[in-house]
Coordinates of C-alpha atoms (C1' of nucleotides) in Angstrom, one line a residue:
Chain V
M202 CA 108.7 137.9 108.7
S203 CA 106.7 135.9 110.8
V204 CA 103.9 138.3 111.1
S205 CA 103.7 139.6 107.4
A206 CA 104.2 136.0 106.0
L207 CA 101.0 135.5 107.3
T208 CA 99.1 138.5 106.4
A209 CA 100.6 137.9 103.0
G210 CA 99.4 134.6 103.2
N211 CA 95.9 135.9 103.9
S212 CA 95.5 138.1 101.4
L213 CA 97.5 135.9 98.7
S214 CA 95.7 132.6 99.6
V215 CA 92.0 133.8 99.6
P216 CA 91.5 136.8 97.6
K217 CA 88.3 136.9 97.4
R218 CA 87.8 136.7 101.2
I219 CA 89.0 139.7 102.8
V220 CA 89.1 140.3 105.8
I221 CA 88.5 143.6 108.2
A222 CA 89.9 143.5 111.5
G223 CA 87.2 143.4 113.8
M224 CA 84.5 142.4 111.9
E225 CA 84.2 139.5 110.8
G226 CA 85.4 138.0 113.8
C227 CA 83.0 139.7 115.6
R228 CA 80.3 137.6 113.7
A229 CA 81.8 134.7 113.2
C230 CA 82.5 133.2 116.7
S231 CA 79.0 132.4 117.8
V232 CA 78.8 130.4 114.6
C233 CA 82.4 129.3 114.6
E234 CA 83.4 125.7 113.8
V235 CA 85.1 126.1 116.9
R236 CA 83.0 127.3 119.3
A237 CA 82.3 124.3 121.4
H238 CA 86.3 123.5 121.4
G239 CA 89.2 125.4 122.7
I240 CA 89.6 128.8 124.5
C241 CA 86.1 129.8 123.2
S242 CA 84.2 127.0 125.0
A243 CA 85.3 128.6 128.4
L244 CA 82.5 131.7 127.2
N245 CA 78.8 132.5 127.0
D246 CA 77.5 134.4 124.1
D247 CA 78.2 137.8 125.3
E248 CA 81.4 137.1 126.7
L249 CA 82.1 135.5 122.9
S250 CA 81.8 138.5 121.3
Q251 CA 83.9 140.6 123.3
L252 CA 86.6 138.2 122.3
A253 CA 85.4 138.4 118.7
Q254 CA 86.5 142.1 118.8
A255 CA 89.8 141.3 119.0
A256 CA 90.1 138.7 116.2
V257 CA 90.7 138.3 112.8
R258 CA 90.1 135.0 110.6
V259 CA 92.7 133.8 108.1
T260 CA 93.7 131.2 105.6
I261 CA 97.1 130.2 105.8
P262 CA 98.2 127.7 102.5
P263 CA 100.5 124.6 103.6
G264 CA 103.8 125.2 103.8
R265 CA 103.7 128.8 105.0
Q266 CA 105.5 129.1 108.5
L267 CA 103.3 131.3 110.8
I268 CA 106.1 131.8 113.9
E269 CA 109.3 132.2 113.2
E270 CA 111.4 131.2 115.5
G271 CA 113.0 133.9 118.0
S272 CA 110.3 136.6 116.7
P273 CA 108.4 139.5 118.5
A274 CA 105.7 137.5 120.6
D275 CA 103.0 139.8 119.7
E276 CA 100.1 137.8 118.2
F277 CA 97.9 134.9 119.4
F278 CA 96.3 132.5 117.7
N279 CA 93.1 129.7 118.0
I280 CA 93.5 127.0 115.2
T281 CA 90.0 126.5 113.6
A282 CA 91.0 124.5 110.5
G283 CA 94.1 122.2 109.7
T284 CA 97.5 121.3 111.2
V285 CA 100.2 122.9 112.1
K286 CA 103.4 121.7 113.4
L287 CA 105.6 123.8 115.7
F288 CA 109.3 123.5 115.9
K289 CA 112.7 124.4 117.6
S290 CA 116.0 124.7 115.2
L291 CA 119.8 124.3 115.4
P292 CA 122.0 126.6 113.8
D293 CA 123.0 123.9 111.3
G294 CA 119.9 122.6 110.5
R295 CA 118.9 119.9 112.7
R296 CA 115.2 120.1 113.7
Q297 CA 112.5 118.8 116.2
I298 CA 109.0 119.2 116.0
T299 CA 107.6 119.2 119.2
G300 CA 104.2 119.0 118.2
F301 CA 101.5 119.0 115.6
V302 CA 98.8 120.7 116.5
G303 CA 94.9 121.4 115.3
I304 CA 91.4 122.4 115.6
G305 CA 90.6 124.1 118.8
H306 CA 94.0 124.6 119.8
F307 CA 95.6 127.7 120.9
L308 CA 98.7 129.2 120.4
G309 CA 101.2 131.2 121.6
L310 CA 101.4 131.0 125.2
A311 CA 104.7 132.6 125.2
V312 CA 105.7 134.8 128.3
S313 CA 108.2 136.2 126.9
D314 CA 108.0 138.6 124.5
R315 CA 109.9 136.7 121.8
Y316 CA 108.1 133.2 120.4
A317 CA 110.5 130.0 121.8
F318 CA 109.3 128.1 119.0
G319 CA 108.5 128.0 115.3
A320 CA 105.0 127.0 113.6
E321 CA 104.8 126.0 110.0
A322 CA 101.0 125.3 108.6
I323 CA 101.3 121.6 107.0
D324 CA 97.8 121.5 105.1
Q325 CA 95.5 124.7 104.3
V326 CA 94.9 126.4 108.0
R327 CA 92.2 128.6 109.1
L328 CA 92.7 130.7 112.4
C329 CA 91.4 133.7 114.4
R330 CA 94.4 135.9 115.1
F331 CA 94.2 138.0 118.4
S332 CA 96.9 140.7 119.5
R333 CA 98.6 140.0 122.5
E334 CA 97.3 143.2 124.1
R335 CA 94.1 142.8 122.9
L336 CA 93.6 139.4 124.5
E337 CA 95.3 140.2 127.5
T338 CA 92.6 143.0 128.0
V339 CA 89.8 139.9 127.3
I340 CA 91.0 137.7 129.7
D341 CA 91.7 140.3 132.4
E342 CA 87.8 140.4 132.5
F343 CA 86.8 137.0 132.0
P344 CA 88.8 134.8 135.2
R345 CA 87.5 131.8 133.4
L346 CA 89.2 132.1 130.6
E347 CA 92.1 132.6 132.5
R348 CA 91.7 129.3 133.6
R349 CA 91.0 127.6 130.7
L350 CA 94.1 128.6 129.7
R351 CA 95.9 127.4 132.6
N352 CA 94.6 123.8 131.5
E353 CA 95.5 124.4 128.3
A354 CA 98.7 124.6 129.2
A355 CA 99.1 121.6 132.0
N356 CA 97.6 119.2 128.7
E357 CA 100.2 120.5 126.6
L358 CA 103.0 119.8 129.4
V359 CA 101.5 116.4 130.3
A360 CA 101.7 116.0 126.0
A361 CA 105.6 117.4 126.2
Q362 CA 106.8 114.7 128.9
D363 CA 105.4 111.7 127.5
Q364 CA 107.3 113.3 124.3
M365 CA 110.4 113.5 126.5
L366 CA 109.9 109.9 127.7
L367 CA 109.9 109.0 124.0
L368 CA 112.7 110.7 122.5
G369 CA 115.1 110.4 125.1
R370 CA 113.9 106.1 126.0
K371 CA 111.8 104.7 123.1
T372 CA 113.1 102.4 120.3
A373 CA 112.7 103.9 117.2
R374 CA 109.9 100.7 116.8
E375 CA 108.1 101.9 120.0
R376 CA 108.4 106.2 118.8
V377 CA 106.4 105.1 115.5
A378 CA 104.1 102.8 117.0
S379 CA 103.6 105.7 119.7
F380 CA 103.2 108.4 116.7
L381 CA 100.7 105.6 114.9
Y382 CA 98.6 105.0 118.3
G383 CA 98.5 108.9 119.3
Q384 CA 96.9 109.4 115.6
I385 CA 94.5 106.8 116.4
T386 CA 93.5 109.0 119.8
E387 CA 93.6 112.1 118.1
L388 CA 91.2 110.9 115.6
Y389 CA 88.8 108.5 117.7
G390 CA 89.3 110.0 121.5
D391 CA 88.5 107.2 124.1
D392 CA 86.5 105.1 121.5
I393 CA 89.0 102.9 119.7
P394 CA 87.3 100.9 117.0
Q395 CA 88.5 97.1 116.1
T396 CA 90.1 98.6 112.7
A397 CA 91.5 102.1 112.8
K398 CA 92.0 104.0 109.5
L399 CA 94.2 106.9 109.5
H400 CA 94.7 109.8 107.3
F401 CA 97.2 112.4 107.9
P402 CA 99.0 114.9 106.3
M403 CA 102.4 115.4 107.9
T404 CA 105.5 114.0 105.9
R405 CA 107.6 111.2 107.0
A406 CA 110.2 114.1 107.2
D407 CA 107.9 115.6 109.7
I408 CA 107.3 112.3 111.4
A409 CA 111.0 111.7 111.6
D410 CA 111.5 115.2 112.5
F411 CA 108.8 114.9 115.7
L412 CA 110.1 111.2 116.4
G413 CA 113.8 112.2 116.7
L414 CA 114.7 110.0 113.8
T415 CA 115.8 110.3 110.2
V416 CA 113.4 109.8 106.9
E417 CA 114.5 106.5 106.6
T418 CA 114.3 105.2 109.7
V419 CA 110.9 106.1 109.6
S420 CA 110.5 104.2 106.6
R421 CA 112.0 101.2 107.6
T422 CA 110.3 101.2 110.5
I423 CA 106.9 101.8 109.1
S424 CA 107.7 99.3 106.4
G425 CA 108.6 97.1 109.3
L426 CA 105.4 97.0 110.8
R427 CA 103.8 96.3 108.1
R428 CA 105.2 92.5 107.3
E429 CA 104.4 92.2 110.6
G430 CA 101.0 92.7 109.9
L431 CA 100.4 95.3 112.7
I432 CA 99.5 97.8 110.0
T433 CA 98.2 98.1 106.2
T434 CA 99.6 100.9 104.1
G435 CA 97.4 102.7 101.2
A436 CA 98.8 105.9 100.1
S437 CA 101.2 107.5 101.6
H438 CA 99.8 108.9 104.3
E439 CA 97.3 106.2 105.1
I440 CA 97.4 103.3 107.1
T441 CA 95.0 101.2 108.3
V442 CA 95.5 99.6 112.1
P443 CA 94.1 96.0 112.3
A444 CA 94.3 95.6 116.0
P445 CA 95.0 99.1 117.4
S446 CA 95.7 97.8 120.8
R447 CA 98.5 95.6 119.6
L448 CA 99.9 99.1 118.6
R449 CA 99.7 100.4 121.7
T450 CA 100.9 97.3 123.5
I451 CA 104.7 98.2 121.9
A452 CA 104.0 101.8 122.0
S453 CA 104.4 101.5 125.8
G454 CA 107.8 99.7 125.6
E455 CA 106.0 96.5 126.5
E456 CA 107.7 94.1 124.4
Chain U
M186 CA 101.8 104.7 148.7
S187 CA 102.6 108.6 147.5
V188 CA 100.8 110.4 149.8
S189 CA 101.4 108.3 152.6
A190 CA 104.9 108.0 152.0
L191 CA 105.7 111.9 152.1
T192 CA 103.5 112.0 155.5
A193 CA 105.5 109.4 156.9
G194 CA 108.9 111.1 155.2
N195 CA 108.1 114.1 157.2
S196 CA 107.0 112.3 160.5
L197 CA 110.1 109.5 160.4
S198 CA 112.9 112.6 158.7
V199 CA 112.2 115.6 161.3
P200 CA 110.0 113.6 164.7
K201 CA 110.9 117.2 166.3
R202 CA 109.1 119.0 164.3
I203 CA 105.4 118.0 164.2
V204 CA 103.0 120.2 161.9
I205 CA 99.9 120.9 162.4
A206 CA 98.0 121.3 159.7
G207 CA 96.8 125.4 158.7
M208 CA 98.7 126.6 162.0
E209 CA 102.7 126.5 161.1
G210 CA 102.0 127.3 157.5
C211 CA 99.6 130.2 159.1
R212 CA 102.7 131.5 160.9
A213 CA 105.5 131.3 158.1
C214 CA 104.7 131.9 155.0
S215 CA 104.9 136.0 155.2
V216 CA 108.5 135.3 156.6
C217 CA 108.9 132.1 154.3
E218 CA 112.1 131.7 152.3
V219 CA 110.5 131.7 148.8
R220 CA 108.6 134.6 150.1
A221 CA 109.4 136.3 147.1
H222 CA 109.4 133.4 144.6
G223 CA 107.0 131.3 142.6
I224 CA 103.2 131.7 143.3
C225 CA 103.8 133.5 146.3
S226 CA 105.0 136.4 145.4
A227 CA 102.0 137.2 143.5
L228 CA 100.2 138.1 146.5
N229 CA 100.6 140.5 148.8
D230 CA 100.6 139.3 152.7
D231 CA 97.2 139.1 153.3
E232 CA 96.4 137.4 150.7
L233 CA 99.5 135.1 151.8
S234 CA 97.3 134.4 155.1
Q235 CA 94.2 132.4 153.6
L236 CA 96.6 130.8 150.9
A237 CA 98.8 129.4 154.2
Q238 CA 95.7 128.2 156.0
A239 CA 95.4 125.8 153.0
A240 CA 99.0 124.8 153.2
V241 CA 101.5 122.1 155.7
R242 CA 105.1 122.2 155.6
V243 CA 106.7 119.3 155.3
T244 CA 110.4 118.2 154.9
I245 CA 111.6 115.2 152.6
P246 CA 114.5 112.8 153.3
P247 CA 116.9 112.4 150.1
G248 CA 115.8 109.9 147.9
R249 CA 111.7 109.6 148.9
Q250 CA 109.5 109.6 146.5
L251 CA 106.6 112.1 147.4
I252 CA 105.0 111.9 143.7
E253 CA 104.1 108.5 141.9
E254 CA 103.2 108.1 139.1
G255 CA 99.7 107.9 138.4
S256 CA 98.8 108.0 142.1
P257 CA 95.4 110.7 142.7
A258 CA 96.3 114.0 142.3
D259 CA 95.1 115.2 145.2
E260 CA 97.9 117.5 146.1
F261 CA 100.2 120.4 145.1
F262 CA 103.0 121.7 146.4
N263 CA 105.9 124.1 146.5
I264 CA 109.1 123.6 146.9
T265 CA 111.0 125.9 149.5
A266 CA 114.3 124.1 149.7
G267 CA 116.1 121.2 148.0
T268 CA 116.2 119.8 144.6
V269 CA 112.9 117.2 143.3
K270 CA 113.3 114.9 140.2
L271 CA 110.7 114.6 138.1
F272 CA 110.1 111.4 135.6
K273 CA 108.5 109.2 133.5
S274 CA 109.1 105.7 133.9
L275 CA 108.2 102.6 131.1
P276 CA 107.1 99.3 132.2
D277 CA 110.7 97.6 131.9
G278 CA 112.4 100.6 134.3
R279 CA 113.7 103.0 131.2
R280 CA 113.8 106.0 133.1
Q281 CA 113.0 109.6 131.6
I282 CA 113.9 112.1 134.3
T283 CA 112.1 115.0 132.9
G284 CA 113.2 118.2 134.6
F285 CA 114.8 118.9 137.8
V286 CA 113.2 121.6 140.0
G287 CA 113.9 123.4 143.2
I288 CA 112.9 126.8 145.5
G289 CA 109.9 128.4 144.2
H290 CA 108.9 125.7 142.2
F291 CA 105.0 124.8 142.2
L292 CA 104.5 121.3 141.6
G293 CA 101.1 119.5 140.7
L294 CA 99.7 121.4 138.1
A295 CA 97.8 118.1 136.3
V296 CA 94.3 118.0 135.0
S297 CA 93.6 115.2 134.8
D298 CA 93.2 113.7 138.6
R299 CA 96.0 111.4 138.3
Y300 CA 99.3 112.4 138.4
A301 CA 101.4 111.9 135.1
F302 CA 104.7 111.6 136.4
G303 CA 106.8 111.0 139.2
A304 CA 108.8 112.7 142.1
E305 CA 111.6 111.9 144.0
A306 CA 113.7 113.6 146.2
I307 CA 117.1 114.4 145.3
D308 CA 118.4 116.0 148.5
Q309 CA 117.1 116.9 151.5
V310 CA 113.9 119.0 150.2
R311 CA 111.3 121.2 151.9
L312 CA 108.0 122.4 150.7
C313 CA 104.6 123.4 151.2
R314 CA 101.8 120.9 150.6
F315 CA 98.1 121.9 150.0
S316 CA 95.1 119.8 149.0
R317 CA 93.8 120.1 145.7
E318 CA 90.3 121.4 147.5
R319 CA 91.6 123.8 148.9
L320 CA 93.9 125.4 146.5
E321 CA 91.3 125.6 143.6
T322 CA 89.3 127.5 146.2
V323 CA 92.1 130.2 146.8
I324 CA 92.5 130.3 143.8
D325 CA 89.4 131.4 143.1
E326 CA 89.6 133.9 145.1
F327 CA 93.0 135.6 143.5
P328 CA 93.0 136.3 139.9
R329 CA 96.6 136.9 140.1
L330 CA 97.2 133.6 141.6
E331 CA 95.5 131.9 138.5
R332 CA 97.7 134.2 135.9
R333 CA 100.3 133.1 138.0
L334 CA 100.0 129.8 137.1
R335 CA 99.3 130.1 133.8
N336 CA 103.2 132.0 133.5
E337 CA 104.2 128.7 135.3
A338 CA 103.3 126.6 133.1
A339 CA 104.0 128.4 129.9
N340 CA 107.7 128.6 130.8
E341 CA 107.7 125.0 132.0
L342 CA 106.2 124.7 128.7
V343 CA 109.4 126.5 127.1
A344 CA 111.9 124.5 128.5
A345 CA 110.2 120.8 127.9
Q346 CA 110.6 122.3 124.1
D347 CA 113.8 122.6 124.9
Q348 CA 114.6 119.6 126.2
M349 CA 113.2 118.0 123.0
L350 CA 114.8 119.1 121.0
L351 CA 117.7 118.4 123.0
L352 CA 116.4 114.7 123.3
G353 CA 115.9 114.1 119.4
R354 CA 118.7 116.0 117.5
K355 CA 121.8 116.5 120.4
T356 CA 124.6 114.7 120.7
A357 CA 125.7 113.4 123.6
R358 CA 128.4 116.0 123.5
E359 CA 125.7 118.5 123.2
R360 CA 123.3 117.4 126.0
V361 CA 126.0 117.6 128.6
A362 CA 127.0 120.6 127.5
S363 CA 123.7 121.9 127.4
F364 CA 122.6 120.7 131.2
L365 CA 126.1 122.0 132.1
Y366 CA 125.2 125.4 131.1
G367 CA 121.2 125.4 132.2
Q368 CA 123.3 124.7 136.0
I369 CA 125.3 127.7 135.4
T370 CA 122.0 130.1 134.4
E371 CA 120.2 128.9 136.8
L372 CA 122.8 129.6 139.5
Y373 CA 124.2 133.0 138.1
G374 CA 120.7 133.8 136.3
D375 CA 121.8 136.3 133.2
D376 CA 124.4 137.3 134.9
I377 CA 127.4 134.8 134.0
P378 CA 130.7 135.1 135.6
Q379 CA 134.1 134.5 133.7
T380 CA 134.8 131.5 135.9
A381 CA 131.7 129.5 136.9
K382 CA 131.7 126.5 140.0
L383 CA 129.0 124.1 139.8
H384 CA 127.8 122.0 142.9
F385 CA 124.6 119.6 141.8
P386 CA 122.9 117.5 143.8
M387 CA 122.2 115.0 140.7
T388 CA 124.3 111.9 140.0
R389 CA 125.5 111.2 137.0
A390 CA 122.6 108.1 136.7
D391 CA 120.1 111.1 137.2
I392 CA 121.9 113.1 134.4
A393 CA 122.0 110.2 132.3
D394 CA 118.3 110.0 132.9
F395 CA 117.5 113.3 131.9
L396 CA 119.7 113.4 129.1
G397 CA 118.2 110.2 127.3
L398 CA 121.7 108.5 127.7
T399 CA 123.8 106.0 129.6
V400 CA 125.9 106.6 132.7
E401 CA 128.9 105.3 130.9
T402 CA 128.2 107.6 128.3
V403 CA 127.7 110.6 130.4
S404 CA 131.0 109.9 132.4
R405 CA 132.7 109.5 129.1
T406 CA 131.5 112.4 128.1
I407 CA 132.5 114.6 130.9
S408 CA 136.0 113.0 130.9
G409 CA 136.1 114.1 127.1
L410 CA 135.2 117.7 128.3
R411 CA 138.0 117.7 130.9
R412 CA 140.1 116.3 128.1
E413 CA 139.5 119.3 126.4
G414 CA 140.2 121.8 129.2
L415 CA 136.5 122.9 128.5
I416 CA 135.8 122.2 132.5
T417 CA 137.2 120.7 135.6
T418 CA 136.5 118.2 137.8
G419 CA 136.5 118.2 141.6
A420 CA 134.2 115.5 143.7
S421 CA 132.2 114.3 141.8
H422 CA 128.9 116.5 142.1
E423 CA 131.2 119.9 141.6
I424 CA 132.7 120.7 138.2
T425 CA 134.2 124.6 137.3
V426 CA 133.6 125.8 134.1
P427 CA 136.7 128.5 133.0
A428 CA 134.8 129.9 129.8
P429 CA 130.9 129.0 130.4
S430 CA 130.3 131.0 126.9
R431 CA 132.5 127.7 124.8
L432 CA 130.1 125.2 126.5
R433 CA 127.3 127.3 125.4
T434 CA 128.3 127.4 122.1
I435 CA 128.8 123.4 122.4
A436 CA 125.4 123.3 123.7
S437 CA 123.8 125.2 120.9
G438 CA 125.3 122.9 118.4
E439 CA 127.7 125.2 116.7
E440 CA 130.6 123.2 116.5
Chain C
dC46 C1' 103.6 115.1 80.4
dG47 C1' 107.2 115.6 83.1
dA48 C1' 109.9 117.9 87.1
dA49 C1' 110.1 117.8 91.8
dA50 C1' 108.9 115.8 96.0
dC51 C1' 108.4 112.5 98.6
dC52 C1' 108.9 107.6 99.6
dT53 C1' 111.1 103.3 99.9
dT54 C1' 115.5 100.1 100.2
dG55 C1' 120.4 98.5 100.1
dA56 C1' 124.8 99.1 102.5
dA57 C1' 128.6 101.3 105.0
dG58 C1' 129.2 103.8 108.8
dA59 C1' 128.8 106.3 113.5
dC60 C1' 127.7 107.2 118.0
dT61 C1' 125.7 105.5 121.8
dT62 C1' 124.7 100.8 124.2
dT63 C1' 126.0 97.2 126.6
dC64 C1' 128.8 93.8 129.1
dA65 C1' 132.7 94.3 131.9
dA66 C1' 135.8 95.2 135.1
dG67 C1' 138.4 98.7 138.2
dT68 C1' 138.8 102.0 141.1
dA69 C1' 137.0 106.0 144.7
dG70 C1' 134.3 107.8 148.0
dC71 C1' 131.5 107.3 152.1
dG72 C1' 129.4 105.5 156.5
dT73 C1' 129.0 101.3 159.5
dG74 C1' 131.4 98.7 162.8
dG75 C1' 134.9 95.8 165.1
Chain T
dC203 C1' 141.7 103.8 163.0
dC204 C1' 141.3 101.1 159.7
dA205 C1' 138.6 97.5 157.3
dC206 C1' 134.7 95.7 155.0
dG207 C1' 130.8 97.0 152.5
dC208 C1' 128.1 99.4 149.2
dT209 C1' 127.1 103.0 145.7
dA210 C1' 128.6 106.3 142.7
dC211 C1' 132.0 106.7 138.8
dT212 C1' 135.1 105.8 135.5
dT213 C1' 137.4 103.3 131.6
dG214 C1' 137.7 99.6 127.6
dA215 C1' 136.1 96.2 124.5
dA216 C1' 132.6 94.3 121.8
dA217 C1' 127.8 94.8 120.1
dG218 C1' 124.0 97.5 118.1
dT219 C1' 120.9 100.7 116.7
dC220 C1' 120.3 104.9 114.3
dT221 C1' 122.1 107.4 110.8
dT222 C1' 124.7 108.6 106.3
dC223 C1' 125.3 108.0 101.9
dA224 C1' 123.9 106.3 97.5
dA225 C1' 120.0 104.9 94.1
dG226 C1' 115.6 103.7 92.2
dG227 C1' 110.5 104.0 92.5
dT228 C1' 106.4 106.8 93.6
dT229 C1' 103.0 110.4 93.8
dT230 C1' 101.9 114.9 93.3
dC231 C1' 100.9 118.8 90.7
dG232 C1' 101.7 122.8 87.3

DNA sequence: CGAAACCTTGAAGACTTTCAAGTAGCGTGG
DNA sequence: CCACGCTACTTGAAAGTCTTCAAGGTTTCG
């Protein structure tokens, strides 16, 4: 389901842009929008063109699942646009989103032969697709890539540990503040402005599944933060934060 | 505090076994108890002796902290005996244990220059210590090691995702069952016996901090499982599981 | 424009926590 | 050898945070 869905998604959503394996990718990489990000930044142009031969670029419409939990892990992805949610589910439907990943993110670092998580496009997503086999070949030739992947994994691990602290020990208020502050740092990096304007793609349900809460609690908590003057809400996916540092304080459990 | 504490721990706890940097390690590796585990299994004897020159073996008494959250990450560790708990804390003392790690585990895969987590010995722990610098040198020479580290990180990532699902979406009962079943698989691998006997080193408080619960809830839940006949309790760190598969069912949220 | 999906708010309920007290295990020392 | 003190574990009762159930309002998109 997962892989075929992906292929179908490509041909259905961008019929005018048929991708021929190994061709378009070959051209695209050196001028790719994520040339400077993710694993690609670890390679020079020559090396990149080798990688390109293993890549296919595809576009995924919002809501389409690109990886199904437990399906054979024979592909890797590199996101070039949009946002993907990663998740795990229980048999009765309870769901935990383990992360939102965007531009430059490398997806599919599974060790086993099956994906341990699902992945679904939140908005329109573009990505490069590699077969596991071909990527491994390229990796063997470029040790730098290997290190890059290790660092990528290590970074994700740090984020996962933060999220475990959040899920295991933070209150609803602290969780929502953490989420919002996380969105701020993702958007602005270390250069946080006095007033941050956010426009995120995920729904309240996504946020709830990410924070281990219900939609109602997320909604109520956001309303609470608004009443306190800590945030201003525009459209449902737009939030303005007049004093990000106050949010950071709450997020880290200091009040 | 962390590194000095470690050194102090070594000299204080095993005064008769003074370790000379690069010497004992050099001998020990090829006959090491974890020769076949962890990163060492990725190397042949020759390569290993190179690695050994960068290693110092130390022993840590129970309760001693070997890594302090936020301290400079200039060392890596490879555990050869005992169990270590990894954790993150909030300013007010709330604590989340992100994992228990034992024999063969490689510790310190930080990308930043500071540890993002703390680490404390649960029982008596032995480990190999490397300076970050020296390990990186060895890694550069052995690409296999690099891949090994990536796989290690990928495996941890899978475990972290499981834990996020647990913390965000499982009930107390499911969490405790998950913990116990996890202990079973760690001890027996894929070959689960009809009746599993467990003897784990962590306290109820550790388990609580791992599962995002309080000690009281852990205790009550274990009592509940016992009343249901799902487990038998001996000494406080000993539990017998007459039907592991039932526990697995509960752990995965199927009842 | 209208159906559907999404978001918000209220009230009742549930699971877990908090507070409290008692029991048990263990190492030290009289 | 047993008392003492400490830490760990267990159990009960009350309290609290978050969830569940329910309904109304809003946005989105064909």
